[in-house]
CSV table of C-alpha atoms in Angstrom, one decimal:
chain,number,residue,atom,x,y,z
A,1075,UNK,CA,59.8,-39.5,206.0
A,1076,UNK,CA,62.6,-41.9,205.3
A,1077,UNK,CA,65.9,-41.5,207.2
A,1078,UNK,CA,67.8,-40.6,204.1
A,1079,UNK,CA,67.5,-37.0,205.0
A,1080,UNK,CA,69.9,-35.4,207.4
A,1081,UNK,CA,67.6,-35.7,210.4
A,1082,UNK,CA,67.2,-39.1,212.0
A,1083,UNK,CA,63.6,-40.1,213.0
A,1084,UNK,CA,62.6,-39.7,216.7
A,1085,UNK,CA,63.1,-43.4,217.4
A,1086,UNK,CA,66.6,-43.5,216.0
A,1087,UNK,CA,67.4,-40.3,217.9
A,1088,UNK,CA,66.2,-41.8,221.1
A,1089,UNK,CA,68.0,-45.2,220.4
A,1090,UNK,CA,71.0,-43.3,219.3
A,1091,UNK,CA,71.5,-45.2,216.1
A,1092,UNK,CA,71.9,-44.4,212.5
A,1093,UNK,CA,68.5,-43.9,210.8
A,1094,UNK,CA,68.5,-46.2,207.8
A,1095,UNK,CA,66.7,-45.3,204.5
A,1096,UNK,CA,64.2,-48.1,205.2
A,1097,UNK,CA,63.8,-47.5,208.9
A,1098,UNK,CA,60.5,-48.9,209.9
A,1099,UNK,CA,59.8,-46.1,212.4
A,1100,UNK,CA,60.7,-43.1,210.3
A,1101,UNK,CA,57.3,-42.6,208.5
A,1102,UNK,CA,55.5,-42.6,211.8
A,1103,UNK,CA,57.8,-41.0,214.4
A,1104,UNK,CA,58.9,-37.6,213.0
A,1105,UNK,CA,62.0,-35.9,214.5
A,1106,UNK,CA,59.8,-33.1,215.8
A,1107,UNK,CA,57.7,-35.5,217.9
A,1108,UNK,CA,60.1,-37.1,220.3
A,1109,UNK,CA,57.6,-37.6,223.0
A,1110,UNK,CA,55.5,-39.8,220.8
A,1111,UNK,CA,58.1,-42.5,220.4
A,1112,UNK,CA,59.4,-42.1,223.9
A,1113,UNK,CA,56.1,-43.0,225.4
A,1114,UNK,CA,55.7,-46.0,223.1
A,1115,UNK,CA,59.1,-47.2,223.8
A,1116,UNK,CA,58.6,-46.9,227.5
A,1117,UNK,CA,55.5,-49.1,227.5
A,1118,UNK,CA,56.0,-51.5,224.7
A,1119,UNK,CA,59.6,-51.3,223.8
A,1120,UNK,CA,61.1,-50.5,220.4
A,1121,UNK,CA,61.8,-54.1,219.5
A,1122,UNK,CA,58.1,-55.1,220.2
A,1123,UNK,CA,56.8,-52.1,218.2
A,1124,UNK,CA,59.1,-52.9,215.3
A,1125,UNK,CA,57.9,-56.5,215.3
A,1126,UNK,CA,54.3,-55.5,215.4
A,1127,UNK,CA,54.7,-53.1,212.6
A,1128,UNK,CA,56.5,-55.5,210.5
A,1129,UNK,CA,53.6,-58.0,210.8
A,1130,UNK,CA,51.2,-55.4,209.3
A,1131,UNK,CA,50.6,-54.3,205.8
A,1132,UNK,CA,52.1,-50.8,205.1
A,1133,UNK,CA,48.7,-49.1,204.8
A,1134,UNK,CA,47.7,-50.2,208.3
A,1135,UNK,CA,50.8,-49.2,210.1
A,1136,UNK,CA,49.9,-45.5,210.6
A,1137,UNK,CA,46.7,-46.5,212.4
A,1138,UNK,CA,48.5,-49.1,214.5
A,1139,UNK,CA,51.1,-46.5,215.6
A,1140,UNK,CA,48.4,-44.1,216.6
A,1141,UNK,CA,46.6,-46.7,218.6
A,1142,UNK,CA,49.8,-47.8,220.3
A,1143,UNK,CA,50.5,-44.2,221.3
A,1144,UNK,CA,47.0,-43.9,222.6
A,1145,UNK,CA,47.4,-47.0,224.7
A,1146,UNK,CA,50.8,-46.1,225.9
A,1147,UNK,CA,49.6,-42.7,227.0
A,1148,UNK,CA,46.7,-44.3,228.8
A,1149,UNK,CA,49.1,-46.6,230.6
A,1150,UNK,CA,51.4,-43.8,231.6
A,1151,UNK,CA,48.5,-41.8,232.9
A,1152,UNK,CA,47.2,-44.8,234.8
A,1153,UNK,CA,49.8,-47.5,235.4
A,1154,UNK,CA,47.3,-49.8,237.0
A,1155,UNK,CA,44.5,-49.9,234.5
A,1156,UNK,CA,45.6,-48.1,231.5
A,1157,UNK,CA,43.1,-48.3,228.7
A,1158,UNK,CA,40.9,-50.7,230.6
A,1159,UNK,CA,39.9,-48.1,233.0
A,1160,UNK,CA,38.6,-45.9,230.2
A,1161,UNK,CA,36.8,-48.8,228.7
A,1162,UNK,CA,35.1,-49.6,232.0
A,1163,UNK,CA,34.0,-46.0,232.4
A,1164,UNK,CA,32.5,-45.9,228.9
A,1165,UNK,CA,30.7,-49.1,229.4
A,1166,UNK,CA,29.0,-47.6,232.4
A,1167,UNK,CA,28.1,-44.6,230.4
A,1168,UNK,CA,26.6,-46.7,227.6
A,1169,UNK,CA,24.6,-48.7,230.2
A,1170,UNK,CA,23.2,-45.6,231.8
A,1171,UNK,CA,22.3,-44.0,228.5
A,1172,UNK,CA,20.6,-47.1,227.3
A,1173,UNK,CA,18.4,-47.2,230.5
A,1174,UNK,CA,17.6,-43.6,229.9
A,1175,UNK,CA,16.6,-44.4,226.3
A,1176,UNK,CA,14.5,-47.3,227.4
A,1177,UNK,CA,12.7,-45.2,229.9
A,1178,UNK,CA,12.0,-42.5,227.3
A,1179,UNK,CA,10.8,-45.1,224.8
A,1180,UNK,CA,8.5,-46.6,227.4
A,1181,UNK,CA,7.2,-43.2,228.1
A,1182,UNK,CA,6.2,-42.8,224.6
A,1183,UNK,CA,4.5,-46.1,224.6
A,1184,UNK,CA,2.7,-45.1,227.7
A,1185,UNK,CA,1.5,-41.7,226.2
A,1186,UNK,CA,0.4,-43.5,223.0
A,1187,UNK,CA,-1.7,-46.0,225.0
A,1188,UNK,CA,-3.3,-43.2,227.1
A,1189,UNK,CA,-4.3,-41.1,224.1
A,1190,UNK,CA,-8.0,-41.6,222.9
A,1191,UNK,CA,-8.3,-43.8,220.0
A,1192,UNK,CA,-9.5,-41.1,217.6
A,1193,UNK,CA,-6.5,-38.9,218.3
A,1194,UNK,CA,-4.2,-41.7,217.3
A,1195,UNK,CA,-6.0,-41.8,213.9
A,1196,UNK,CA,-5.6,-38.0,213.4
A,1197,UNK,CA,-2.0,-38.0,214.2
A,1198,UNK,CA,0.8,-38.7,211.8
A,1199,UNK,CA,2.3,-42.2,212.0
A,1200,UNK,CA,4.5,-42.5,215.0
A,1201,UNK,CA,8.2,-42.4,214.4
A,1202,UNK,CA,8.6,-45.1,217.1
A,1203,UNK,CA,6.1,-47.9,216.6
A,1204,UNK,CA,6.2,-50.5,219.4
A,1205,UNK,CA,7.1,-54.0,218.3
A,1206,UNK,CA,4.5,-56.7,218.8
A,1207,UNK,CA,6.7,-58.2,221.6
A,1208,UNK,CA,6.7,-54.9,223.5
A,1209,UNK,CA,3.0,-54.5,223.2
A,1210,UNK,CA,2.3,-58.1,224.5
A,1211,UNK,CA,4.6,-57.5,227.4
A,1212,UNK,CA,2.9,-54.3,228.2
A,1213,UNK,CA,-0.5,-55.9,228.1
A,1214,UNK,CA,0.8,-58.7,230.3
A,1215,UNK,CA,2.0,-56.1,232.9
A,1216,UNK,CA,-0.9,-53.7,232.3
A,1217,UNK,CA,-2.4,-52.2,235.4
A,1218,UNK,CA,-4.9,-49.3,236.0
A,1219,UNK,CA,-3.1,-46.5,234.3
A,1220,UNK,CA,-5.0,-43.9,236.3
A,1221,UNK,CA,-3.2,-45.0,239.3
A,1222,UNK,CA,0.2,-43.1,239.6
A,1223,UNK,CA,2.0,-46.0,241.2
A,1224,UNK,CA,0.8,-48.4,238.5
A,1225,UNK,CA,1.9,-46.0,235.8
A,1226,UNK,CA,5.4,-45.9,237.3
A,1227,UNK,CA,5.7,-49.6,237.6
A,1228,UNK,CA,4.3,-50.0,234.1
A,1229,UNK,CA,6.9,-47.6,232.8
A,1230,UNK,CA,9.8,-49.4,234.6
A,1231,UNK,CA,8.7,-52.8,233.5
A,1232,UNK,CA,8.3,-51.5,229.9
A,1233,UNK,CA,11.7,-50.0,230.2
A,1234,UNK,CA,13.2,-53.3,231.3
A,1235,UNK,CA,11.6,-55.1,228.4
A,1236,UNK,CA,12.9,-52.6,226.0
A,1237,UNK,CA,16.4,-53.0,227.4
A,1238,UNK,CA,16.2,-56.7,226.9
A,1239,UNK,CA,15.0,-56.1,223.3
A,1240,UNK,CA,17.7,-53.6,222.6
A,1241,UNK,CA,20.5,-55.2,224.5
A,1242,UNK,CA,23.8,-54.7,222.6
A,1243,UNK,CA,25.3,-58.0,221.7
A,1244,UNK,CA,28.6,-57.3,223.4
A,1245,UNK,CA,31.4,-59.8,223.6
A,1246,UNK,CA,31.3,-61.4,227.0
A,1247,UNK,CA,35.1,-62.0,226.8
A,1248,UNK,CA,35.8,-58.3,227.0
A,1249,UNK,CA,33.2,-57.1,229.2
A,1250,UNK,CA,33.1,-59.9,231.6
A,1251,UNK,CA,36.6,-58.9,232.6
A,1252,UNK,CA,36.0,-55.1,232.4
A,1253,UNK,CA,33.1,-55.4,235.0
A,1254,UNK,CA,35.7,-56.4,237.6
A,1255,UNK,CA,37.4,-53.1,237.3
A,1256,UNK,CA,34.1,-51.1,237.5
A,1257,UNK,CA,34.9,-49.6,240.8
A,1258,UNK,CA,37.8,-47.6,239.5
A,1259,UNK,CA,37.1,-44.0,239.2
A,1260,UNK,CA,38.5,-42.6,236.0
A,1261,UNK,CA,37.9,-39.5,234.0
A,1262,UNK,CA,35.8,-40.6,231.1
A,1263,UNK,CA,37.5,-40.0,227.7
A,1264,UNK,CA,34.1,-39.1,226.2
A,1265,UNK,CA,34.9,-37.8,222.7
A,1266,UNK,CA,38.6,-37.2,223.2
A,1267,UNK,CA,40.4,-37.6,220.0
A,1268,UNK,CA,42.2,-40.9,219.8
A,1269,UNK,CA,44.9,-39.7,217.6
A,1270,UNK,CA,47.5,-37.5,219.4
B,373,UNK,CA,67.2,-69.4,247.0
B,374,UNK,CA,65.0,-70.2,244.1
B,375,UNK,CA,61.9,-72.2,243.6
B,376,UNK,CA,62.2,-75.8,242.7
B,377,UNK,CA,62.1,-76.3,238.9
B,378,UNK,CA,58.7,-78.0,239.2
B,379,UNK,CA,57.2,-74.9,240.8
B,380,UNK,CA,58.6,-72.2,238.6
B,381,UNK,CA,56.1,-69.5,237.6
B,382,UNK,CA,54.9,-69.3,234.0
B,383,UNK,CA,57.1,-66.4,233.3
B,384,UNK,CA,60.4,-68.1,234.4
B,385,UNK,CA,59.4,-71.3,232.6
B,386,UNK,CA,58.8,-69.2,229.5
B,387,UNK,CA,62.1,-67.3,229.9
B,388,UNK,CA,63.9,-70.6,230.7
B,389,UNK,CA,65.4,-69.3,234.0
B,390,UNK,CA,65.4,-70.0,237.6
B,391,UNK,CA,62.5,-68.7,239.5
B,392,UNK,CA,63.8,-66.8,242.6
B,393,UNK,CA,61.8,-66.7,245.8
B,394,UNK,CA,61.1,-63.1,245.3
B,395,UNK,CA,60.2,-63.4,241.6
B,396,UNK,CA,58.1,-60.4,240.8
B,397,UNK,CA,56.1,-62.4,238.2
B,398,UNK,CA,55.3,-65.5,240.2
B,399,UNK,CA,52.2,-64.2,242.2
B,400,UNK,CA,50.6,-63.1,238.9
B,401,UNK,CA,51.6,-65.6,236.4
B,402,UNK,CA,51.0,-69.1,237.9
B,403,UNK,CA,52.6,-72.0,236.1
B,404,UNK,CA,49.2,-73.5,235.2
B,405,UNK,CA,48.5,-70.7,232.8
B,406,UNK,CA,51.4,-70.3,230.4
B,407,UNK,CA,49.5,-68.5,227.8
B,408,UNK,CA,48.8,-65.5,230.0
B,409,UNK,CA,52.5,-64.6,230.3
B,410,UNK,CA,53.1,-65.6,226.6
B,411,UNK,CA,50.6,-62.9,225.5
B,412,UNK,CA,51.8,-60.2,227.8
B,413,UNK,CA,55.4,-60.9,226.9
B,414,UNK,CA,54.6,-60.9,223.2
B,415,UNK,CA,53.2,-57.3,223.4
B,416,UNK,CA,55.1,-55.7,226.2
B,417,UNK,CA,58.1,-57.8,226.8
B,418,UNK,CA,59.1,-59.3,230.2
B,419,UNK,CA,61.5,-56.5,231.0
B,420,UNK,CA,58.8,-53.8,230.6
B,421,UNK,CA,56.3,-55.7,232.6
B,422,UNK,CA,58.8,-56.3,235.4
B,423,UNK,CA,59.6,-52.6,235.6
B,424,UNK,CA,56.0,-51.6,235.5
B,425,UNK,CA,55.1,-54.0,238.3
B,426,UNK,CA,58.1,-52.9,240.4
B,427,UNK,CA,57.0,-49.3,240.2
B,428,UNK,CA,53.6,-50.2,241.6
B,429,UNK,CA,52.6,-50.9,245.3
B,430,UNK,CA,52.0,-54.6,245.8
B,431,UNK,CA,48.3,-54.2,246.3
B,432,UNK,CA,47.9,-52.8,242.9
B,433,UNK,CA,50.0,-55.3,241.0
B,434,UNK,CA,47.3,-58.0,240.6
B,435,UNK,CA,44.9,-55.5,238.9
B,436,UNK,CA,47.7,-54.1,236.8
B,437,UNK,CA,48.6,-57.6,235.6
B,438,UNK,CA,45.0,-58.3,234.7
B,439,UNK,CA,44.7,-55.1,232.7
B,440,UNK,CA,48.0,-55.8,230.9
B,441,UNK,CA,46.8,-59.2,230.0
B,442,UNK,CA,43.5,-57.8,228.7
B,443,UNK,CA,45.2,-55.2,226.6
B,444,UNK,CA,47.6,-57.8,225.2
B,445,UNK,CA,44.7,-60.0,224.3
B,446,UNK,CA,42.9,-57.2,222.6
B,447,UNK,CA,46.1,-56.3,220.7
B,448,UNK,CA,46.7,-59.8,219.5
B,449,UNK,CA,43.1,-60.1,218.4
B,450,UNK,CA,43.2,-56.8,216.6
B,451,UNK,CA,46.8,-55.9,215.8
B,452,UNK,CA,45.9,-52.5,214.2
B,453,UNK,CA,43.7,-51.0,216.8
B,454,UNK,CA,43.8,-53.2,220.0
B,455,UNK,CA,42.0,-51.7,222.9
B,456,UNK,CA,41.7,-48.3,221.2
B,457,UNK,CA,39.3,-49.9,218.8
B,458,UNK,CA,37.0,-50.8,221.7
B,459,UNK,CA,37.3,-47.2,223.2
B,460,UNK,CA,36.4,-45.9,219.7
B,461,UNK,CA,33.5,-48.2,219.3
B,462,UNK,CA,32.1,-47.4,222.8
B,463,UNK,CA,32.4,-43.7,222.1
B,464,UNK,CA,30.4,-44.1,218.9
B,465,UNK,CA,27.8,-46.2,220.9
B,466,UNK,CA,27.5,-43.3,223.4
B,467,UNK,CA,27.0,-40.8,220.5
B,468,UNK,CA,24.4,-43.0,218.8
B,469,UNK,CA,22.4,-43.5,222.1
B,470,UNK,CA,22.5,-39.9,223.0
B,471,UNK,CA,21.1,-39.0,219.5
B,472,UNK,CA,18.4,-41.6,220.0
B,473,UNK,CA,17.5,-40.2,223.4
B,474,UNK,CA,17.3,-36.7,222.0
B,475,UNK,CA,15.1,-37.8,219.2
B,476,UNK,CA,12.9,-39.8,221.6
B,477,UNK,CA,12.5,-36.9,223.9
B,478,UNK,CA,11.6,-34.6,221.0
B,479,UNK,CA,8.9,-37.1,220.1
B,480,UNK,CA,7.6,-37.1,223.7
B,481,UNK,CA,7.4,-33.3,223.5
B,482,UNK,CA,5.4,-33.5,220.3
B,483,UNK,CA,3.0,-36.1,221.8
B,484,UNK,CA,2.5,-34.1,224.9
B,485,UNK,CA,1.9,-30.8,223.0
B,486,UNK,CA,-0.6,-32.5,220.7
B,487,UNK,CA,-2.4,-34.0,223.8
B,488,UNK,CA,-2.7,-30.5,225.4
B,489,UNK,CA,-4.0,-28.9,222.2
B,490,UNK,CA,-6.5,-31.6,221.4
B,491,UNK,CA,-7.8,-31.9,224.9
B,492,UNK,CA,-8.6,-28.2,225.5
B,493,UNK,CA,-9.9,-26.7,222.3
B,494,UNK,CA,-13.3,-25.7,223.8
B,495,UNK,CA,-11.8,-24.1,226.8
B,496,UNK,CA,-9.4,-22.0,224.6
B,497,UNK,CA,-12.3,-21.0,222.4
B,498,UNK,CA,-14.5,-20.1,225.4
B,499,UNK,CA,-11.8,-18.0,226.9
B,500,UNK,CA,-11.1,-16.2,223.7
B,501,UNK,CA,-14.8,-15.6,223.2
B,502,UNK,CA,-15.3,-14.4,226.7
B,503,UNK,CA,-12.3,-12.1,226.4
B,504,UNK,CA,-13.6,-10.8,223.2
B,505,UNK,CA,-17.1,-10.1,224.7
B,506,UNK,CA,-15.4,-8.4,227.7
B,507,UNK,CA,-13.5,-6.2,225.3
B,508,UNK,CA,-16.5,-5.2,223.4
B,509,UNK,CA,-18.4,-4.3,226.5
B,510,UNK,CA,-15.5,-2.3,227.9
B,511,UNK,CA,-15.1,-0.4,224.7
B,512,UNK,CA,-18.6,1.0,225.0
B,513,UNK,CA,-18.2,1.7,228.8
B,514,UNK,CA,-14.9,3.5,228.9
B,515,UNK,CA,-13.8,6.4,226.7
B,516,UNK,CA,-11.0,5.9,224.3
B,517,UNK,CA,-7.7,6.9,225.6
């Protein structure tokens, strides 16, 4: 709330100044949450935060404050990599899961191809129809599916094709850098709430 | 002693000050990339960056500077969410792909079950039939208990 009430906001308390009625921090740094502002001030500085908030429309400032608190917390937790460490971890997770998905999708294709023709007619339509490009790539790589080794290599090559088809179109600007910090071992954030 | 004016680091050039020999910024903000320090300074401020680097061992400062630059870049490009937006997006990606994997694995189970049921109908019938005949035979042989 505005600083017109008796209690100054957390930022003005920390900065030891009078909390004006139109204090830009007051709506977002309540007096009962001193640590929130302390951490943001430590990493970004009150002056920089104030400038950032002033450049944003009012309806976006709450989200901006929450994201700044999140990044500042990450930086305090990990002074070397901050948020970037978490991004790197999550990227790795996404890549591994995409590979798992591709293998599972290739397995379905393999099962579908191995079933007798009449069973395919009796079944309900598949929820996952292979695209023409997938089918053609499978036929190109097709080997004797009775051979276990051939089945495995068919599965892996199908998975590779599916990964190429499903590849996320990620910004190279971000992830080209993040790959350089991939050796950092960080606790993945998983579904940790962003907003403290 | 300070570096000659011509070889000031990007930070000292930006801050318009002399660049001392032991300038904490100079190894990480070379003069040929002024934008790098400009972005970092805009988001964090030179003082905060200097304090952060001083608190780290020297071997970690280069990586720290890289990550600060990356985060500053993200924040400039997305002033509301910055890097946190990327984290959120990746978490959503993980959730979506996990759901897709679960769905696909369920489909595999359905396919495999349907394959088993279709491939062995006669066997199951034979077994049932044989068991039924055996029960009938035993029923007549042994007294009821």
